Tab-separated table of C-alpha atoms in Angstrom:
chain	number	residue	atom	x	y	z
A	1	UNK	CA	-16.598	-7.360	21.913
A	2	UNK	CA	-17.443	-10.809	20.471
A	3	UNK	CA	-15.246	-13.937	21.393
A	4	UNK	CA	-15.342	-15.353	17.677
A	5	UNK	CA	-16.300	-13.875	14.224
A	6	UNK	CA	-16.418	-16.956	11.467
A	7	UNK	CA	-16.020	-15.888	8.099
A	8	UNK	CA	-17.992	-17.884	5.553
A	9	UNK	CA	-19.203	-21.519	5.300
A	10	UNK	CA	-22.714	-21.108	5.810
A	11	UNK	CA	-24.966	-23.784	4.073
A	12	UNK	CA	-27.465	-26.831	4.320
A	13	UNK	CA	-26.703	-30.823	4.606
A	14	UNK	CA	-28.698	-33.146	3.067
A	15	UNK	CA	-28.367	-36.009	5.020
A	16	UNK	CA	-28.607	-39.594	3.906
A	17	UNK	CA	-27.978	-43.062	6.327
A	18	UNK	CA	-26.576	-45.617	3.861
A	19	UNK	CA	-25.694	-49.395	4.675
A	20	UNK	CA	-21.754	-48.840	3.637
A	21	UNK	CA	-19.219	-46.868	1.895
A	22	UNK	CA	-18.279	-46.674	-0.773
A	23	UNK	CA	-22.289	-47.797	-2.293
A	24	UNK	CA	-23.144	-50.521	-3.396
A	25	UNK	CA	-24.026	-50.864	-6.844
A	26	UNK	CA	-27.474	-50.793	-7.558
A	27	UNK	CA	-30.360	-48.909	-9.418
A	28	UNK	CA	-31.776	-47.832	-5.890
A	29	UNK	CA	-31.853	-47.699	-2.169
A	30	UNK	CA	-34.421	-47.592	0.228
A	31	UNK	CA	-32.749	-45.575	3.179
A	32	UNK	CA	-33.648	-43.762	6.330
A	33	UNK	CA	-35.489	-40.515	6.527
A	34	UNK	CA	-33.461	-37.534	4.370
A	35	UNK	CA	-32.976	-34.933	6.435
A	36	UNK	CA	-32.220	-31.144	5.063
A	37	UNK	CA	-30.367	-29.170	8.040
A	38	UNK	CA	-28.263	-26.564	8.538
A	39	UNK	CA	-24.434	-27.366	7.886
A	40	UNK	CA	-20.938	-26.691	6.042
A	41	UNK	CA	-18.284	-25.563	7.470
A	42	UNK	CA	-18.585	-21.884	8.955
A	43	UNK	CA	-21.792	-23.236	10.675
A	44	UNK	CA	-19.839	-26.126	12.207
A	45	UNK	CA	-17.744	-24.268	13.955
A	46	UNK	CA	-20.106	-21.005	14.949
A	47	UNK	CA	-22.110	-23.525	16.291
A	48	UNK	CA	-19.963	-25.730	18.016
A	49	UNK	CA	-18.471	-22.578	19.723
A	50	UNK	CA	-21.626	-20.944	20.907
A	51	UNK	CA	-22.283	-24.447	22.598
A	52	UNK	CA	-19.285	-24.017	24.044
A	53	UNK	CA	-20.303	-20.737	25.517
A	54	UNK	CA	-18.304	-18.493	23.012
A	55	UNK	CA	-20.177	-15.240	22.029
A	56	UNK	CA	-19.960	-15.811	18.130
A	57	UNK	CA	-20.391	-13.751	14.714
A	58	UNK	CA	-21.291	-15.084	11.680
A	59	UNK	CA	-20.599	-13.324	7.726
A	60	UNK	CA	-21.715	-14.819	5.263
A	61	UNK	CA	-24.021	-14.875	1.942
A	62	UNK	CA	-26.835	-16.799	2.023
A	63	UNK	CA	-29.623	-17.722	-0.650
A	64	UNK	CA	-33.071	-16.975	-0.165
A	65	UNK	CA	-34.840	-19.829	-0.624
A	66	UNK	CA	-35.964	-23.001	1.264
A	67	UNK	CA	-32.316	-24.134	1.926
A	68	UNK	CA	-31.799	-20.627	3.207
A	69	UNK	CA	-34.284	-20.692	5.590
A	70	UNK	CA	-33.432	-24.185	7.292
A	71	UNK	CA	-30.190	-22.177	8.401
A	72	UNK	CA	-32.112	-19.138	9.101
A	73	UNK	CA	-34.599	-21.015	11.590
A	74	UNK	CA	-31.259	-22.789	13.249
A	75	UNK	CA	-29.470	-19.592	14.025
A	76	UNK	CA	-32.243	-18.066	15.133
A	77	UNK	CA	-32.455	-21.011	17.794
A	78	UNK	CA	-28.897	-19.700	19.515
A	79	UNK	CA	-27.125	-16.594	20.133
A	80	UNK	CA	-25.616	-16.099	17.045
A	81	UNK	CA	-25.085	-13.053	15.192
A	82	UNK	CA	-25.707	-13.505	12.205
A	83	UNK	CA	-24.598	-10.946	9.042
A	84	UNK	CA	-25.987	-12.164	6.077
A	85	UNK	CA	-26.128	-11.094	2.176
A	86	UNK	CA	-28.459	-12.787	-0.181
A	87	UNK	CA	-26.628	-14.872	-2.743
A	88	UNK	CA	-28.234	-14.784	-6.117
A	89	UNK	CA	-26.885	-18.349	-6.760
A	90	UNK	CA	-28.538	-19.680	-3.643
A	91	UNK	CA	-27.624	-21.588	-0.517
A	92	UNK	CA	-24.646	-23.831	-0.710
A	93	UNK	CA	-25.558	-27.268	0.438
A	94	UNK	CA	-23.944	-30.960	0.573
A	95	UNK	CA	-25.061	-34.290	0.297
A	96	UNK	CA	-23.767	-36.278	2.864
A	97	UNK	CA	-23.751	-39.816	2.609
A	98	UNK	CA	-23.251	-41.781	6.034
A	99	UNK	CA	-22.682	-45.252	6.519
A	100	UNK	CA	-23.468	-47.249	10.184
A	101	UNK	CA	-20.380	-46.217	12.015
A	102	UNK	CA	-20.776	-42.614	11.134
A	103	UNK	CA	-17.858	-42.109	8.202
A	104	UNK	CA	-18.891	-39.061	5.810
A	105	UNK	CA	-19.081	-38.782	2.152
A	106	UNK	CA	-19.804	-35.128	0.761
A	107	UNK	CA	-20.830	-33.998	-2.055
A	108	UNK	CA	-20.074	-30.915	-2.275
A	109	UNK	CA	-22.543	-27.390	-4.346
A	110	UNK	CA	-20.288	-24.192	-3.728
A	111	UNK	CA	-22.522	-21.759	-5.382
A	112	UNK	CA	-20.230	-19.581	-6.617
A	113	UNK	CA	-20.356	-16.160	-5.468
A	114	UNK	CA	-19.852	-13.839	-8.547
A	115	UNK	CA	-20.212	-10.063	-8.901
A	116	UNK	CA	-19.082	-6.983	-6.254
A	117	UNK	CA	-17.645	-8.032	-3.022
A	118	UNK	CA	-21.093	-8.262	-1.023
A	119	UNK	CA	-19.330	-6.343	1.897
A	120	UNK	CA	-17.269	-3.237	2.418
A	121	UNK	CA	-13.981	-3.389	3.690
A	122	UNK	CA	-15.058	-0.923	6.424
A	123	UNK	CA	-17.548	-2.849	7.067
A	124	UNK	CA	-15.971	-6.527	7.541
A	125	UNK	CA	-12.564	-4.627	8.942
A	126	UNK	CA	-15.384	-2.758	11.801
A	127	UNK	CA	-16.569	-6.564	12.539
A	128	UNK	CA	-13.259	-8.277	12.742
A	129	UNK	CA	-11.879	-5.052	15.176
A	130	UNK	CA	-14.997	-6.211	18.340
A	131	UNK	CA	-13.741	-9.805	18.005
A	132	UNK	CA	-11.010	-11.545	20.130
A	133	UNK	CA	-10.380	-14.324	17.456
A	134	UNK	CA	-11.446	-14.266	13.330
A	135	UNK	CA	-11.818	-18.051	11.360
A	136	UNK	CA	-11.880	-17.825	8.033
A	137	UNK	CA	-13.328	-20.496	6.003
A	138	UNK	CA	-12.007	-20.970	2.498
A	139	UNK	CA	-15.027	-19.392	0.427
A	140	UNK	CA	-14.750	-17.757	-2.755
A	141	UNK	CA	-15.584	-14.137	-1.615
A	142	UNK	CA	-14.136	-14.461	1.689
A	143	UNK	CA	-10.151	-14.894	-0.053
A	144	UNK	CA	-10.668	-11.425	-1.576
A	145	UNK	CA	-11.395	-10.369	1.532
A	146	UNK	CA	-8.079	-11.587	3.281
A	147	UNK	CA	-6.017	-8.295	3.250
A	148	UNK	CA	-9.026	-6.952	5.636
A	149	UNK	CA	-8.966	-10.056	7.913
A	150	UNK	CA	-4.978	-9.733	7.881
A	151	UNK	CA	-6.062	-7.265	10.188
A	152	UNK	CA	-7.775	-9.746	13.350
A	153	UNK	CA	-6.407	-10.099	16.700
A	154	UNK	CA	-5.654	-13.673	15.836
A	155	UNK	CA	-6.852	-15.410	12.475
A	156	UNK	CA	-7.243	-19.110	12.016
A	157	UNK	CA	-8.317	-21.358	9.013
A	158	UNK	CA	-9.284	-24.946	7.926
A	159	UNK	CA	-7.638	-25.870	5.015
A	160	UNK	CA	-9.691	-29.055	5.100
A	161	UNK	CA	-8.029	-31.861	2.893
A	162	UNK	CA	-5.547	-29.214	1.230
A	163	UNK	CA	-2.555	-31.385	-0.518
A	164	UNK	CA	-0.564	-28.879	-0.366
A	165	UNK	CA	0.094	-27.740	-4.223
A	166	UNK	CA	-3.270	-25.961	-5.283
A	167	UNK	CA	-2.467	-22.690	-5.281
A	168	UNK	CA	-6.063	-21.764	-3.686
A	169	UNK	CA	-5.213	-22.299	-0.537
A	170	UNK	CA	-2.299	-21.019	-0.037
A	171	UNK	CA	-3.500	-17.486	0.607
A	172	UNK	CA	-5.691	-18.191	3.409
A	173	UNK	CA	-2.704	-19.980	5.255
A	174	UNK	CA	-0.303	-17.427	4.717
A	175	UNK	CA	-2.731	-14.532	6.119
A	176	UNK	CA	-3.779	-17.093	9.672
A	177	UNK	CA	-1.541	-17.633	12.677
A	178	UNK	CA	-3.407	-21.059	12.892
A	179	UNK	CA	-3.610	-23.158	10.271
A	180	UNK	CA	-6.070	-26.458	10.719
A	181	UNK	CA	-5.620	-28.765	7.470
A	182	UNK	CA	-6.468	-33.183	6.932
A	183	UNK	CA	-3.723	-35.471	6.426
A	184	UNK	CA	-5.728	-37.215	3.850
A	185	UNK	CA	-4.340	-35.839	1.057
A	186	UNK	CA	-0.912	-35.153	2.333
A	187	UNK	CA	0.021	-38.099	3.358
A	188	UNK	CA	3.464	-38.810	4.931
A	189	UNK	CA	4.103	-34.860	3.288
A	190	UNK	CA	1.726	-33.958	6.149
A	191	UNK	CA	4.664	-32.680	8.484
A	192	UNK	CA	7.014	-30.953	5.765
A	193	UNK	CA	4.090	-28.794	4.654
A	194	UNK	CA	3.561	-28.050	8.496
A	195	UNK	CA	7.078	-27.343	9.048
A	196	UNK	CA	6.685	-25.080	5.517
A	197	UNK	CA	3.889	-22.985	7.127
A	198	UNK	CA	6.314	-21.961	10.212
A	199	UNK	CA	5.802	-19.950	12.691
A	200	UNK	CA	1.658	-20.788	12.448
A	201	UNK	CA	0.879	-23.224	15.047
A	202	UNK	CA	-0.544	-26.197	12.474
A	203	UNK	CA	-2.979	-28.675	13.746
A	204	UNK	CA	-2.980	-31.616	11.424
A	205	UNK	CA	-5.706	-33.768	11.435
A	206	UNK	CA	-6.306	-37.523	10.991
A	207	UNK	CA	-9.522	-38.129	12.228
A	208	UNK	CA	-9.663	-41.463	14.471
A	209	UNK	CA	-5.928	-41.256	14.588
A	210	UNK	CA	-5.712	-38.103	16.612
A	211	UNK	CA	-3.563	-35.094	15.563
A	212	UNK	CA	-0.425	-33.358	15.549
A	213	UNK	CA	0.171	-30.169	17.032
A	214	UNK	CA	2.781	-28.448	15.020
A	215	UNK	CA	4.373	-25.167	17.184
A	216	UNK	CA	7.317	-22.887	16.197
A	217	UNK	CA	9.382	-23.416	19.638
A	218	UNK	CA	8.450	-26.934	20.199
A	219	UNK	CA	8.827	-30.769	18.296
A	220	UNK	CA	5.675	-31.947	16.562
A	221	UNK	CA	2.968	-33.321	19.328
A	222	UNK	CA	0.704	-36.489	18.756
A	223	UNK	CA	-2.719	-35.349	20.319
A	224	UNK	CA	-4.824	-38.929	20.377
A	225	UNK	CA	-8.326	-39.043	19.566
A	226	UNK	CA	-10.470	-39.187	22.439
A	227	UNK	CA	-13.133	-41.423	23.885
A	228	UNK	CA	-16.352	-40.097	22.698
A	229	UNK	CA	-18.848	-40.079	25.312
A	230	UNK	CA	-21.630	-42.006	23.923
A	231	UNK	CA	-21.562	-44.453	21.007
A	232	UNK	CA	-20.691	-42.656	17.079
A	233	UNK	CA	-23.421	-41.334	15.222
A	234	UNK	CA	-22.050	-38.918	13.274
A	235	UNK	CA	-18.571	-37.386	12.033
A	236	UNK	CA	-19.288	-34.935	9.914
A	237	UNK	CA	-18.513	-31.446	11.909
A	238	UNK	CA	-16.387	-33.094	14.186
A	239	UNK	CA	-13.542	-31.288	12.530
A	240	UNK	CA	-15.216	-28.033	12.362
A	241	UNK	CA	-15.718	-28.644	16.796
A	242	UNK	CA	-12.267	-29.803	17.092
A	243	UNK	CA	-11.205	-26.052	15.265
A	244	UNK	CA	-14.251	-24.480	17.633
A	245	UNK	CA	-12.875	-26.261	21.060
A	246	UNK	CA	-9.070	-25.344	20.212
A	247	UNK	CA	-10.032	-21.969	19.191
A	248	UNK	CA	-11.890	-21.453	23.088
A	249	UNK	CA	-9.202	-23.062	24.588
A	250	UNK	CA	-6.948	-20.478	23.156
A	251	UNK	CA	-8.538	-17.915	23.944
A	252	UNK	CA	-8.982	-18.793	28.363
A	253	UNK	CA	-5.202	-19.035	28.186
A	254	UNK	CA	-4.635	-22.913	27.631
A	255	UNK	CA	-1.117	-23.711	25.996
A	256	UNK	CA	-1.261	-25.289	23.156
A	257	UNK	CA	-0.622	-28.681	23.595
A	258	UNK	CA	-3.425	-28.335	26.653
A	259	UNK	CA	-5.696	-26.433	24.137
A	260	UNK	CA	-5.237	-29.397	21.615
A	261	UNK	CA	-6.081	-32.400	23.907
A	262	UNK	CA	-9.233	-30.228	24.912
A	263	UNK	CA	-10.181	-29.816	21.501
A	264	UNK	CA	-10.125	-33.558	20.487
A	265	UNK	CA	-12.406	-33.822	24.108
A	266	UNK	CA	-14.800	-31.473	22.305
A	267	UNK	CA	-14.694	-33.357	18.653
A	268	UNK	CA	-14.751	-37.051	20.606
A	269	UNK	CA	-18.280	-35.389	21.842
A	270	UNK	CA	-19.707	-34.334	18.811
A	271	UNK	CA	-19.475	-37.506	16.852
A	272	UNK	CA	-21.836	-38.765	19.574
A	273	UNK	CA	-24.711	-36.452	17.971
A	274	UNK	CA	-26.355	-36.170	14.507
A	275	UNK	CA	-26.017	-32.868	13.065
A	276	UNK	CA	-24.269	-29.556	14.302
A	277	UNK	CA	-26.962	-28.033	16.709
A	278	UNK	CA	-25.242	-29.612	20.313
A	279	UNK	CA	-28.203	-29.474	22.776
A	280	UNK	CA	-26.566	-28.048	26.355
A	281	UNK	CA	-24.118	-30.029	27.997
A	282	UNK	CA	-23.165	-31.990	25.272
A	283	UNK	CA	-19.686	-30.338	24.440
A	284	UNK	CA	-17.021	-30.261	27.331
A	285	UNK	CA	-16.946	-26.400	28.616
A	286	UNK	CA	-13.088	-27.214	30.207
């Protein structure tokens, strides 16, 4: 048995330090070392969770070339499992653009998957069967595969900055029994569409705000930020270890409101590191 399989979301960050957001204009920048790690979403929270001490599976289709490789060499520096297909179109990546106090711009290469589903039903259904909880990130291939994951002890997703009318998304929070999604596009709509998604447990997300826990057989929760544990460097991922510490919490028996405050203890921390590969000790184990 594995404590966590993560579906998808494998890919590289380019990261670049600029002086503010949104840029100034101008023809060019001179700005602090580019760095080319591993990142997206999937990897976010594998990662997060394995430095929480989760035992963690990763599917996923991955390019090989050089952006390929940067996440190769970084999984191959944990614990994770990793079950990999090579994409023809290559690695997905981001450019992430990151002003002083650590806010995140992406910009965002899927690279499409197109073709056969790179893996069997039996296959992904035999992987999701030794795992205690399935995450799902919201990949192209990976919503095909949602009737298979349907099948998971407990499924959870990030619908990221959903707004709550593409039709896209809908799938992937109609298959989970927790639903993670960013109230930046919803907006004061942010607790109808929770209520809408009933009886998921919904964790929406506001970033230095906090979040609100959203339960079937209680009123919605505030769940304020925490106090990260060294100055900001970084937000991008804390999302993905808020999902990874809420997800462990869950699964040693927390309640949810319990599981919640822990997880915004776990996302506090990793805005206090740059990039998603927490050295030990970092992340709060309880």
């Amino acid at each position: 048995m594995v404590d966590l399989l993560v579906i998808g979301g494998l890919g590289v960050d380019v990261r670049a330090r600029v002086p503010a957001l949104p840029l100034p204009a101008a023809d060019s920048l001179t700005v602090p070392p580019v760095e080319l790690r591993i990142g997206n979403t999937g990897a976010g929270v594998a990662l997060a969770a394995h430095a929480l001490g989760l035992r963690v599976t990763l599917v996923d289709v991955l390019g090989a070339d050089p952006a390929g490789d940067v996440v190769r060499a970084a999984l191959a520096r944990t614990s994770v499992r990793a079950v990999l297909v090579d994409a023809p179109a290559g690695t997905r990546r981001s450019v992430n653009l990151v002003d002083p106090a650590g806010r995140r711009m992406s910009l965002y290469d899927p690279r499409p998957w197109s073709g056969p589903a790179p893996f069997a039903d039996a296959e992904l259904a035999a992987l999701v069967a030794e795992a205690a909880h399935t995450h799902v990130s919201i990949m192209d291939w990976a919503r095909d595969a949602l009737p298979v994951l349907r099948g998971a002890a407990s499924l959870s997703t990030d619908l990221h900055d959903w707004d709550g009318e593409n039709d896209y998304h809908r799938p992937f929070a109609e298959a989970a029994d927790l639903v993670f999604v960013s109230d930046v596009q919803l907006g004061e709509r942010a607790g109808e569409e929770a209520a809408a998604l009933a009886p998921r447990t919904v964790l929406v997300t506001g970033g230095a705000a906090g979040a609100t826990l959203h339960t079937p057989d209680a009123p919605p929760a505030h769940v304020p930020a925490a106090t990260p544990p060294a100055p900001v460097v970084e937000t991008n991922g804390a999302g993905d270890a808020f999902a990874a510490g809420l997800i462990a919490a869950r699964l040693r028996g927390a309640a949810p409101l319990d599981a919640a405050r822990y997880a915004a203890r776990v996302a506090a921390a990793a805005c206090a590191h740059d990039g998603m590969e927490y050295p030990d000790g970092l992340l709060p184990r309880a």
